[in-house]
XYZ file of C-alpha atoms in Angstrom:
696
model
C 33.523 11.590 21.795
C 29.916 11.370 21.991
C 27.497 14.538 20.497
C 24.046 15.016 21.168
C 21.020 17.420 19.877
C 18.111 17.374 20.699
C 14.473 19.276 19.156
C 10.949 19.343 21.596
C 8.737 18.372 18.244
C 4.704 17.547 17.966
C 5.025 17.169 22.240
C 8.309 14.504 22.229
C 12.274 15.373 22.145
C 13.481 14.056 18.862
C 17.559 13.138 19.789
C 20.228 12.526 17.574
C 23.365 11.126 19.362
C 26.763 9.878 17.870
C 29.885 8.893 18.771
C 28.379 5.700 21.102
C 27.658 3.013 18.897
C 29.165 1.435 15.547
C 32.026 4.223 15.323
C 33.791 2.320 12.618
C 30.857 3.442 10.227
C 31.768 6.312 8.106
C 28.748 7.764 10.209
C 26.457 6.691 12.247
C 23.827 8.153 14.735
C 21.254 6.396 16.880
C 17.980 8.952 16.533
C 15.139 8.290 19.469
C 11.630 9.610 19.450
C 9.661 8.796 22.378
C 11.122 5.526 23.342
C 11.709 4.822 19.073
C 15.612 3.699 18.830
C 17.141 3.722 15.117
C 20.874 3.374 14.292
C 21.618 4.549 10.993
C 24.779 3.920 9.661
C 26.566 5.517 6.974
C 29.099 3.714 4.743
C 31.069 4.647 1.204
C 33.742 2.570 -0.523
C 36.621 3.932 -0.919
C 37.140 3.173 -5.281
C 35.177 3.975 -7.443
C 32.964 0.766 -9.544
C 34.508 0.735 -12.242
C 32.147 0.124 -15.259
C 28.696 1.607 -14.310
C 27.003 5.098 -15.302
C 25.201 4.957 -11.763
C 25.618 6.206 -8.591
C 25.441 2.926 -6.419
C 23.598 3.511 -3.576
C 21.436 0.800 -1.735
C 19.434 1.382 1.380
C 18.890 -1.623 4.161
C 16.005 -1.005 6.771
C 15.808 -3.557 9.106
C 12.917 -4.167 12.421
C 14.330 -6.559 15.040
C 11.726 -8.448 17.131
C 13.754 -7.778 20.284
C 12.752 -3.743 19.498
C 9.592 -4.403 21.050
C 10.469 -7.631 23.191
C 9.279 -10.371 21.577
C 10.841 -13.349 19.966
C 10.742 -14.217 16.268
C 8.150 -17.127 15.489
C 9.225 -20.051 12.712
C 11.266 -22.665 13.662
C 15.096 -20.706 13.314
C 13.754 -17.800 15.738
C 15.597 -14.993 13.912
C 14.707 -12.676 11.628
C 14.056 -13.838 7.812
C 14.310 -11.794 4.276
C 13.215 -8.381 4.495
C 8.696 -8.123 5.192
C 6.928 -5.919 2.818
C 6.785 -2.974 5.549
C 11.152 -3.198 5.559
C 11.078 -2.532 1.455
C 8.483 0.481 1.430
C 10.322 1.997 4.587
C 13.823 1.471 3.120
C 12.563 2.726 -0.375
C 10.634 6.148 1.811
C 14.752 6.275 2.822
C 16.170 6.068 -0.495
C 14.055 8.614 -2.026
C 14.734 11.666 -1.079
C 18.764 11.461 -0.214
C 19.366 9.702 -3.943
C 19.344 12.916 -5.529
C 22.056 15.031 -3.500
C 25.104 13.219 -4.764
C 27.453 14.320 -6.647
C 26.775 13.305 -10.905
C 30.192 11.957 -11.103
C 30.290 9.809 -7.703
C 30.467 5.828 -8.558
C 31.785 4.935 -4.581
C 29.142 1.819 -3.739
C 27.181 3.663 -0.615
C 25.429 1.885 1.647
C 23.201 3.225 4.685
C 21.609 0.900 7.063
C 19.089 1.675 9.385
C 18.053 -0.627 12.268
C 15.312 -0.606 14.566
C 16.632 -1.166 18.013
C 13.050 0.136 20.495
C 9.591 0.196 19.261
C 7.321 2.109 21.721
C 4.584 1.279 19.093
C 3.496 4.879 19.353
C 6.143 6.622 16.917
C 6.929 4.945 13.571
C 10.271 4.363 12.936
C 10.736 5.576 9.259
C 10.761 9.214 9.882
C 13.837 8.301 12.203
C 15.429 6.443 10.141
C 14.864 9.512 7.238
C 16.302 11.999 9.629
C 19.397 8.847 10.989
C 20.065 8.818 6.865
C 20.835 11.980 6.496
C 22.531 12.504 9.869
C 24.832 9.727 9.257
C 25.618 10.365 5.456
C 26.207 14.669 6.346
C 29.049 14.230 9.288
C 30.724 10.971 7.227
C 33.227 12.059 4.683
C 30.832 10.367 1.631
C 30.157 13.538 -0.310
C 26.651 14.354 0.218
C 24.706 17.616 -0.489
C 22.281 17.635 2.566
C 21.148 17.686 4.874
C 17.917 17.179 4.741
C 14.743 16.865 7.537
C 12.133 14.606 7.415
C 8.310 14.595 9.133
C 4.934 13.164 9.188
C 1.604 15.127 9.123
C -1.474 14.581 9.680
C -5.190 15.918 10.116
C -7.726 15.356 12.617
C -10.641 17.413 12.663
C -9.621 19.861 10.623
C -6.116 20.700 12.593
C -2.657 19.143 11.251
C -0.593 17.404 13.764
C 3.202 16.680 13.298
C 4.419 13.141 13.553
C 0.946 11.863 14.704
C 0.898 8.834 16.918
C -0.395 5.086 15.461
C -3.603 5.864 17.382
C -3.604 9.203 15.893
C -3.290 8.169 12.907
C -6.474 5.780 12.972
C -8.107 9.632 13.542
C -6.625 11.278 10.607
C -8.657 12.201 6.936
C -4.162 12.364 5.820
C -1.045 10.684 6.455
C 1.533 12.597 4.548
C 5.375 12.207 4.912
C 7.663 15.091 3.550
C 11.132 15.474 3.425
C 12.931 18.491 2.196
C 16.060 21.119 3.036
C 16.027 24.436 4.378
C 14.757 25.682 1.357
C 12.678 23.255 -1.075
C 10.836 19.804 -0.653
C 12.389 16.610 -2.267
C 10.291 13.952 -1.455
C 6.384 13.367 -0.432
C 4.083 10.640 -0.304
C 0.586 10.645 1.023
C -2.188 8.413 1.749
C -5.532 10.126 2.270
C -9.105 10.451 2.669
C -10.498 12.246 -0.147
C -8.486 15.654 0.757
C -8.515 18.725 -1.658
C -5.348 19.970 -3.614
C -5.445 23.253 -1.229
C -5.152 21.077 2.018
C -2.196 19.163 0.761
C -0.236 22.501 -0.158
C -1.129 23.482 3.346
C -0.227 20.432 4.951
C 2.920 20.764 3.503
C 4.025 24.039 4.331
C 2.863 22.713 7.819
C 5.651 20.149 8.088
C 8.143 22.184 6.033
C 8.923 24.739 8.906
C 9.477 21.656 11.124
C 11.692 20.672 8.936
C 13.637 23.266 8.877
C 14.627 22.873 12.333
C 15.179 19.522 12.002
C 18.229 20.587 9.230
C 19.246 23.248 11.472
C 20.116 20.534 14.246
C 22.058 18.047 11.958
C 23.897 21.613 10.738
C 24.799 21.598 14.246
C 25.956 17.974 14.582
C 28.277 18.429 11.583
C 29.929 20.998 12.820
C 30.878 19.621 15.799
C 32.128 16.129 14.224
C 31.329 16.219 10.855
C 34.587 14.343 8.743
C 36.163 16.220 5.691
C 34.400 15.335 2.461
C 35.883 13.423 0.065
C 36.536 15.451 -3.134
C 35.047 14.657 -6.305
C 37.197 14.961 -9.146
C 34.697 15.278 -12.572
C 36.291 13.092 -15.266
C 37.658 15.381 -17.831
C 35.557 15.746 -21.107
C 37.493 15.445 -24.259
C 35.610 18.289 -25.793
C 36.276 17.097 -29.474
C 34.914 13.834 -29.266
C 31.772 15.810 -27.978
C 31.443 18.212 -30.773
C 31.655 15.450 -33.465
C 29.386 13.260 -31.978
C 27.180 16.382 -31.987
C 28.276 16.873 -35.959
C 27.186 13.446 -36.242
C 23.812 12.748 -34.768
C 21.946 16.659 -33.821
C 19.693 16.246 -36.404
C 19.022 12.157 -36.830
C 17.986 12.857 -32.514
C 15.977 15.936 -33.655
C 14.244 14.036 -36.127
C 14.117 10.733 -34.222
C 12.869 12.791 -31.388
C 9.601 13.253 -33.136
C 8.602 9.883 -33.973
C 5.393 8.909 -31.741
C 5.723 5.391 -30.924
C 7.955 4.562 -28.285
C 9.728 0.991 -30.119
C 9.895 3.351 -33.351
C 11.905 6.263 -31.334
C 14.252 3.546 -29.750
C 15.335 1.777 -33.110
C 16.157 5.296 -34.618
C 18.449 6.489 -31.596
C 19.711 2.997 -31.209
C 20.259 2.644 -35.095
C 22.209 6.238 -34.800
C 23.879 5.543 -32.098
C 25.663 2.539 -33.738
C 26.546 4.591 -36.724
C 28.117 7.194 -34.925
C 30.464 4.143 -32.628
C 30.847 2.537 -36.591
C 31.723 6.371 -37.687
C 34.375 7.176 -34.747
C 35.409 3.722 -34.015
C 39.297 4.241 -35.559
C 39.538 7.808 -33.728
C 37.643 6.616 -30.212
C 38.607 3.067 -29.826
C 36.391 1.245 -27.224
C 34.643 5.058 -26.603
C 31.240 3.123 -26.970
C 29.995 4.076 -23.621
C 30.958 7.124 -23.651
C 29.732 7.898 -27.585
C 25.997 6.266 -26.093
C 26.354 8.541 -23.361
C 26.628 11.810 -25.561
C 23.930 10.636 -27.175
C 21.297 10.234 -24.513
C 22.505 14.058 -23.409
C 21.665 15.169 -26.658
C 18.451 13.449 -27.208
C 17.385 14.735 -23.711
C 18.785 18.829 -23.919
C 16.816 18.332 -27.132
C 13.399 17.567 -25.848
C 13.557 19.533 -22.983
C 13.917 22.447 -25.196
C 11.155 21.705 -27.661
C 9.127 21.132 -24.064
C 9.999 24.448 -22.846
C 10.291 26.400 -26.303
C 7.336 25.279 -28.085
C 5.474 23.380 -25.768
C 5.790 19.985 -27.844
C 6.448 16.567 -26.264
C 8.091 13.668 -27.980
C 4.782 11.708 -28.633
C 3.454 15.040 -30.603
C 1.056 15.840 -27.331
C 0.912 19.391 -25.451
C 1.885 19.921 -22.209
C -1.800 19.253 -20.605
C -2.992 16.736 -23.382
C -3.516 13.179 -21.924
C -2.696 9.875 -23.895
C -5.733 8.092 -25.522
C -7.277 6.323 -23.130
C -9.416 2.385 -23.596
C -10.968 0.943 -20.747
C -12.525 -2.449 -20.737
C -14.961 -4.779 -18.264
C -15.161 -8.437 -17.824
C -12.587 -9.262 -20.202
C -11.750 -12.768 -18.569
C -14.804 -15.512 -18.313
C -13.709 -17.275 -14.803
C -12.269 -14.564 -12.711
C -14.425 -13.033 -10.331
C -13.619 -9.285 -11.888
C -11.361 -7.786 -14.736
C -10.664 -5.359 -16.555
C -7.953 -3.908 -19.505
C -7.051 -0.003 -18.867
C -4.694 0.819 -21.706
C -2.727 4.681 -21.578
C -0.784 5.128 -24.759
C 1.588 2.498 -25.098
C 0.956 1.523 -21.005
C -1.240 -1.130 -20.466
C -3.000 -2.948 -17.087
C -4.856 -5.701 -16.617
C -6.398 -6.211 -13.405
C -8.331 -9.020 -11.676
C -9.976 -9.387 -8.837
C -10.716 -12.124 -6.766
C -12.943 -12.697 -3.451
C -11.943 -14.666 -0.843
C -13.080 -15.618 2.998
C -11.934 -14.228 6.230
C -8.888 -16.713 6.690
C -7.838 -15.762 3.168
C -6.839 -12.694 4.807
C -3.308 -12.003 5.063
C -1.820 -12.592 8.569
C 0.905 -9.471 9.027
C 2.968 -9.474 12.066
C 5.520 -6.561 12.676
C 6.399 -4.514 15.464
C 2.689 -2.191 15.253
C 1.352 -5.439 16.506
C -0.510 -8.486 14.707
C -3.433 -7.705 12.122
C -4.983 -8.904 8.999
C -5.294 -7.289 5.890
C -8.451 -8.523 4.705
C -7.913 -5.728 0.955
C -4.485 -6.329 -1.103
C -3.157 -5.115 -4.475
C -0.063 -6.750 -5.779
C 1.713 -5.442 -8.923
C 3.436 -7.535 -11.619
C 5.655 -5.928 -13.814
C 7.319 -8.660 -16.616
C 9.857 -8.247 -18.481
C 7.831 -8.220 -22.309
C 5.976 -5.170 -21.116
C 9.097 -3.411 -21.772
C 9.863 -5.837 -24.669
C 13.197 -7.172 -22.640
C 13.514 -10.856 -22.177
C 15.084 -11.090 -18.468
C 15.661 -13.925 -15.244
C 11.793 -14.386 -13.728
C 12.318 -14.191 -9.629
C 10.239 -12.810 -7.162
C 8.676 -9.490 -6.864
C 11.280 -6.495 -6.790
C 11.559 -3.293 -4.353
C 10.132 -1.454 -7.316
C 6.805 -3.724 -8.120
C 6.300 -3.522 -3.960
C 6.358 0.093 -3.729
C 4.249 0.636 -6.900
C 1.745 -1.862 -5.587
C 1.598 -0.230 -2.287
C 1.013 2.953 -3.858
C -1.748 1.904 -5.937
C -3.152 -0.456 -2.930
C -3.538 3.117 -0.876
C -4.761 4.939 -3.480
C -7.847 3.095 -3.717
C -8.363 1.562 0.125
C -10.559 3.977 1.187
C -13.057 3.467 -1.166
C -13.180 -0.120 0.055
C -16.591 -0.898 1.761
C -16.000 -1.742 5.792
C -15.268 -5.471 6.368
C -18.775 -5.539 8.402
C -20.764 -4.154 4.801
C -19.186 -6.814 2.644
C -17.352 -9.432 4.443
C -15.073 -10.800 1.626
C -11.253 -10.176 1.385
C -10.102 -8.886 -1.703
C -7.431 -9.308 -4.092
C -6.588 -7.268 -7.148
C -3.407 -8.050 -9.068
C -2.236 -5.696 -11.951
C -0.553 -7.014 -14.529
C 1.360 -4.882 -16.439
C 1.456 -5.526 -20.054
C 2.366 -2.793 -21.370
C 4.471 -0.035 -20.077
C 5.602 3.172 -21.137
C 5.275 5.611 -18.160
C 2.643 5.665 -15.182
C 2.066 2.108 -14.636
C 1.650 2.634 -10.984
C -1.646 5.181 -12.093
C -2.307 2.853 -14.699
C -3.311 0.137 -12.085
C -5.442 2.216 -10.078
C -7.595 2.772 -13.022
C -7.315 -1.150 -13.839
C -8.352 -1.872 -9.935
C -11.212 0.290 -9.922
C -12.880 -0.818 -12.863
C -11.790 -4.753 -11.890
C -13.778 -3.531 -8.763
C -16.702 -2.955 -9.653
C -16.483 -5.590 -12.237
C -16.362 -7.988 -8.937
C -19.572 -6.450 -7.942
C -17.262 -4.590 -4.569
C -19.468 -2.120 -3.802
C -16.249 0.610 -3.432
C -17.239 4.266 -3.401
C -16.429 5.933 -5.873
C -13.989 5.153 -8.875
C -10.522 6.130 -8.402
C -8.225 7.394 -11.295
C -4.609 7.974 -11.295
C -2.314 10.457 -13.389
C 1.546 11.716 -13.625
C 2.397 14.453 -13.462
C 6.302 15.816 -14.589
C 8.250 18.646 -14.778
C 11.263 20.396 -16.877
C 12.513 23.260 -15.412
C 15.104 25.688 -16.872
C 16.357 29.075 -14.655
C 12.507 30.949 -14.616
C 11.478 28.692 -17.308
C 8.608 25.731 -16.243
C 7.098 23.379 -18.283
C 4.258 21.333 -16.439
C 3.726 17.775 -18.193
C 0.462 15.830 -17.448
C 0.622 12.563 -17.776
C 4.158 11.559 -18.698
C 5.279 9.037 -20.218
C 8.897 6.588 -19.786
C 11.194 9.056 -21.611
C 9.656 12.431 -19.551
C 10.323 10.664 -16.337
C 13.921 10.142 -17.396
C 14.910 13.430 -18.506
C 12.497 15.328 -16.557
C 13.105 17.155 -13.702
C 9.741 15.593 -11.473
C 7.881 12.605 -11.084
C 4.944 13.183 -9.532
C 2.093 11.098 -9.113
C -1.509 11.838 -8.011
C -4.669 9.337 -7.650
C -8.413 10.267 -6.426
C -11.847 10.309 -6.668
C -14.208 13.452 -8.119
C -14.293 14.305 -4.544
C -10.530 14.245 -3.805
C -6.975 13.296 -3.690
C -6.474 9.531 -2.310
C -2.512 9.190 -2.863
C 0.389 11.068 -4.767
C 3.611 10.389 -4.329
C 6.512 13.654 -5.395
C 9.878 12.549 -6.060
C 11.588 16.015 -7.308
C 15.300 15.763 -8.533
C 15.830 19.709 -8.727
C 15.961 22.009 -5.937
C 13.829 25.072 -5.967
C 10.196 23.591 -6.488
C 7.956 26.381 -5.127
C 4.651 26.607 -4.174
C 3.176 27.942 -6.942
C 4.606 24.905 -9.013
C 3.315 22.601 -6.609
C 0.012 24.391 -6.591
C 0.028 24.863 -10.761
C 0.986 21.026 -10.659
C -1.945 19.565 -8.551
C -4.517 22.203 -10.358
C -2.955 20.268 -13.545
C -3.229 17.128 -12.010
C -6.435 17.309 -10.705
C -7.631 18.711 -14.529
C -6.424 15.696 -15.786
C -7.271 13.318 -13.137
C -11.758 14.454 -13.616
C -10.716 13.710 -17.624
C -9.859 10.273 -16.748
C -12.489 9.220 -14.873
C -15.290 10.809 -17.632
C -13.664 7.939 -19.840
C -13.813 4.831 -17.064
C -17.241 6.103 -16.048
C -18.270 5.571 -19.854
C -17.416 2.065 -19.629
C -18.598 1.607 -16.069
C -20.304 4.082 -13.675
C -21.496 1.858 -10.574
C -20.221 -1.916 -9.345
C -22.445 -4.646 -10.543
C -25.219 -5.241 -8.412
C -24.733 -9.647 -8.842
C -21.361 -11.352 -7.875
C -20.006 -13.475 -9.821
C -21.193 -17.083 -10.270
C -17.471 -18.009 -9.363
C -17.903 -16.114 -6.663
C -17.978 -17.138 -2.885
C -21.400 -15.862 -0.994
C -20.746 -15.298 1.848
C -23.684 -15.106 5.150
C -22.574 -13.110 8.088
C -24.262 -13.289 11.135
C -23.352 -12.110 15.380
C -23.720 -14.772 17.492
C -23.039 -13.987 21.719
C -19.666 -14.008 22.429
C -19.970 -17.024 25.212
C -21.652 -19.111 22.055
C -18.543 -19.176 19.988
C -17.750 -22.581 21.586
C -20.669 -23.996 21.237
C -19.997 -23.710 17.408
C -17.056 -24.527 17.402
C -17.478 -28.067 19.723
C -14.493 -29.926 21.457
C -11.359 -30.119 19.059
C -13.341 -28.361 16.379
C -16.063 -31.248 16.104
C -19.265 -29.065 15.855
C -17.636 -27.188 13.093
C -16.143 -29.357 11.042
C -19.668 -31.036 11.154
C -20.850 -28.463 9.714
C -18.511 -27.540 7.333
C -19.222 -31.488 5.765
C -23.006 -31.162 5.995
C -23.602 -28.516 4.568
C -20.507 -28.171 1.771
C -19.592 -24.497 3.811
C -16.207 -22.940 4.617
C -17.188 -20.863 8.392
C -14.961 -18.386 9.604
C -15.490 -17.435 12.889
C -13.370 -13.787 13.657
C -10.424 -14.164 16.389
C -11.396 -10.876 18.528
C -13.817 -12.629 20.435
C -16.482 -10.204 18.511
C -19.214 -12.928 18.046
C -19.143 -12.427 14.258
C -19.231 -15.597 12.032
C -19.062 -15.928 8.397
C -20.552 -18.579 6.270
C -19.519 -19.031 2.856
C -20.544 -21.015 0.240
C -18.017 -21.778 -3.343
C -19.910 -20.103 -6.012
C -23.860 -19.269 -6.419
C -24.423 -23.080 -6.660
C -23.819 -23.343 -2.840
C -25.851 -20.196 -1.990
C -28.700 -22.902 -0.479
C -26.195 -24.909 1.422
C -24.239 -21.530 3.571
C -28.152 -20.278 3.889
C -29.180 -23.097 5.556
C -25.977 -23.227 7.789
C -26.371 -19.945 9.034
C -29.992 -20.542 9.448
C -29.262 -23.605 12.378
C -25.721 -21.497 13.379
C -28.287 -18.608 14.180
C -30.628 -21.285 16.047
C -27.881 -22.765 17.857
C -26.825 -19.733 19.546
C -29.966 -18.024 19.468
C -31.053 -16.520 23.039
C -34.170 -18.494 24.441
C -37.909 -16.087 24.084
C -40.063 -16.494 26.725
C -43.680 -17.062 24.664
C -41.562 -18.775 22.014
C -42.706 -22.024 20.417
C -39.748 -24.552 20.203
C -39.209 -28.136 19.193
C -37.672 -29.878 21.852
C -36.232 -33.484 23.070
C -37.483 -35.077 26.147
C -34.205 -36.058 27.723
C -34.898 -37.227 31.138
C -38.365 -38.306 32.775
C -38.933 -37.088 36.380
C -41.851 -37.824 38.891
C -42.596 -34.179 38.642
C -42.708 -33.451 34.600
C -39.814 -34.017 32.359
C -36.507 -32.316 30.967
C -36.266 -31.176 27.291
C -33.625 -29.943 25.208
C -35.558 -27.180 22.992
C -32.365 -25.643 21.953
C -29.004 -26.560 21.307
C -27.064 -27.707 25.126
C -30.261 -25.552 26.298
C -32.402 -27.497 28.470
C -35.908 -26.870 30.778
C -38.250 -28.321 32.611
C -42.313 -29.287 31.655
C -43.696 -29.479 34.902
C -46.273 -32.663 35.407
C -49.166 -29.687 35.176
C -48.305 -28.696 31.974
C -47.946 -31.732 29.944
C -51.697 -31.903 28.996
C -54.885 -29.767 28.713
C -55.991 -33.110 30.526
C -54.790 -34.036 34.209
C -51.892 -35.915 34.155
C -51.716 -38.443 36.647
C -47.962 -39.919 35.654
C -45.288 -38.674 33.347
C -44.935 -41.818 31.292
C -48.612 -42.203 30.068
C -47.719 -38.949 27.724
C -43.917 -38.566 27.035
C -41.340 -40.834 26.861
C -36.921 -40.248 26.442
C -36.028 -39.087 22.978
C -39.577 -38.186 21.985
C -40.268 -34.917 20.286
C -42.317 -32.913 21.337
C -43.533 -29.327 21.195
C -43.435 -26.757 23.799
C -43.599 -23.234 24.364
C -41.476 -20.844 26.735
C -43.806 -19.529 29.797
C -40.956 -18.696 31.967
C -37.111 -18.353 32.867
C -35.584 -17.533 36.542
C -34.469 -14.114 36.954
C -31.766 -15.715 39.440
C -31.086 -18.848 38.555
C -31.660 -18.959 34.913
C -33.400 -21.919 35.051
C -36.179 -22.808 32.091
C -39.982 -23.491 32.368
C -41.655 -24.864 29.297
C -45.613 -26.014 28.667
C -47.001 -28.830 26.083
C -50.083 -27.650 27.013
C -49.798 -24.240 26.155
C -48.577 -25.448 23.036
C -51.001 -27.707 21.742
């Protein structure tokens, strides 16, 4: 039976419907907002997956070309592997729902969001998040939801709920918020240097709408929700728990105060091996259980020390930041490079400058566009001392790269000021937490080293939380272990003026406004400290580009002259590139912007010469200006000359010479080069009159 729930939200109707499509899925809904429609399904496997100690959740998000009435390009004419936008949207759906399953649940669960219709005004990612919660809530999968999700913008100082794509262009803030009726579970934002107070206010503004979306789903569950499966926790062997605790507690406590990650990990591995050996006769084949118990003991001990003593595993206090070192210009032939090290996390950031044709062409449901700034994040296995197969970038790498890219993006100069394509690559050489924020810091330094005139350097910091009842500890600059055992991962990036990006994932209920405000304030203090150290190394972009970077000269030409520069079949533009040894890019938006690029500093003279020639070729005729002209045809009454490329005019016989001329051929011949002055342009016909006499 079809069930429908509706809600007026931001001047548009949000409609959740179930019972019409995909009825064999465990839970299935369509979510509509404007003319954007998303089908979301949730299916849980019947039996638990054997031999795993984690919850096997997978989220897929697919945009179909038919949603905007388009046929995919390429030879096969069908959708291929997920694009970056699809991967990022899948992660956005995954993050708020993952903590809301029973801890013991080991059945595979797949959530699938399929974009059926897109109106190119309302983003489908928010609908996917709402649909995932609704589909799971009405299914038999044990899910501790529902949750709601909204996007908030800020235009002219006013918060806007679920802004359209066009409104987001004007907005200083793009923040996605997910939460339950009582608390926030996930936040993701990009911003143009907004304050901490503005972030908190935006979250509060969005949460009032989240409550309404949760109520919608509650009503849907009442009408058609399936009975939930009962998850029976595995029985715990109390005797084994006590024996492991007795054998390892003191050793775990000793290991937990070792400041170095590798030394601490080796100590825990050693004590685990000793415990397994000691218990192998009484508890054979219990290796995994014993290791899991030791991990619990380690986590409990670290959390207690943080809450009671304010001390962390590496000896730091709650607000202390690990030692930081910054270096720039570390690679000899790259356009810009920086090495940023914070504790045991290290990013090598490398900047490369290219021309407009090096930009990334993207085709998605919002349309086609070109990205002229990119930040890519690589996480090789050696960064954590592991051996793994080397494949393409995974979802985590794409997500971390997108966050770092978003943090730095507001500082990248506009194309008309800096007409380069900019690519930054962050190679994570060591990792012990907060590598995405290290990428932000390294990228800022690398860009300045490359001479990119960024507005301000950007720094990032990851905050953590340990919370037990009324005890709360907020941690600055968390390392990997604290991310794992803590209750929050809160990444905040920005300049001295404000926040440019943030990402919040919370594993527990009860994140209050006070805790959020305190975490942001503490993050601000940490960010200022990091920026102080970064600016000691480099506080301004270099004034000169690398000698190995291309030099680009940009000019605007009349749009109707573009064809002249390109020539038939590209003949003219190829000839110019060959003659001057340059690369020429013409914007395809018919704006008339032309960029001439040399390869390295050595080619600057060629670029300048080509620039001047294009400028001359496309210039508009000016009355009173002297031109070098070529005689192309002689008539009884005068001579026609080409005084600009493709532009001819008449030198009347009376204007050929200062003395009287009886016959045109007595003064000029076809093919002869002469100097002429432009004396008139007929306003009706556009015919040009020139004079040799007045140019002599």
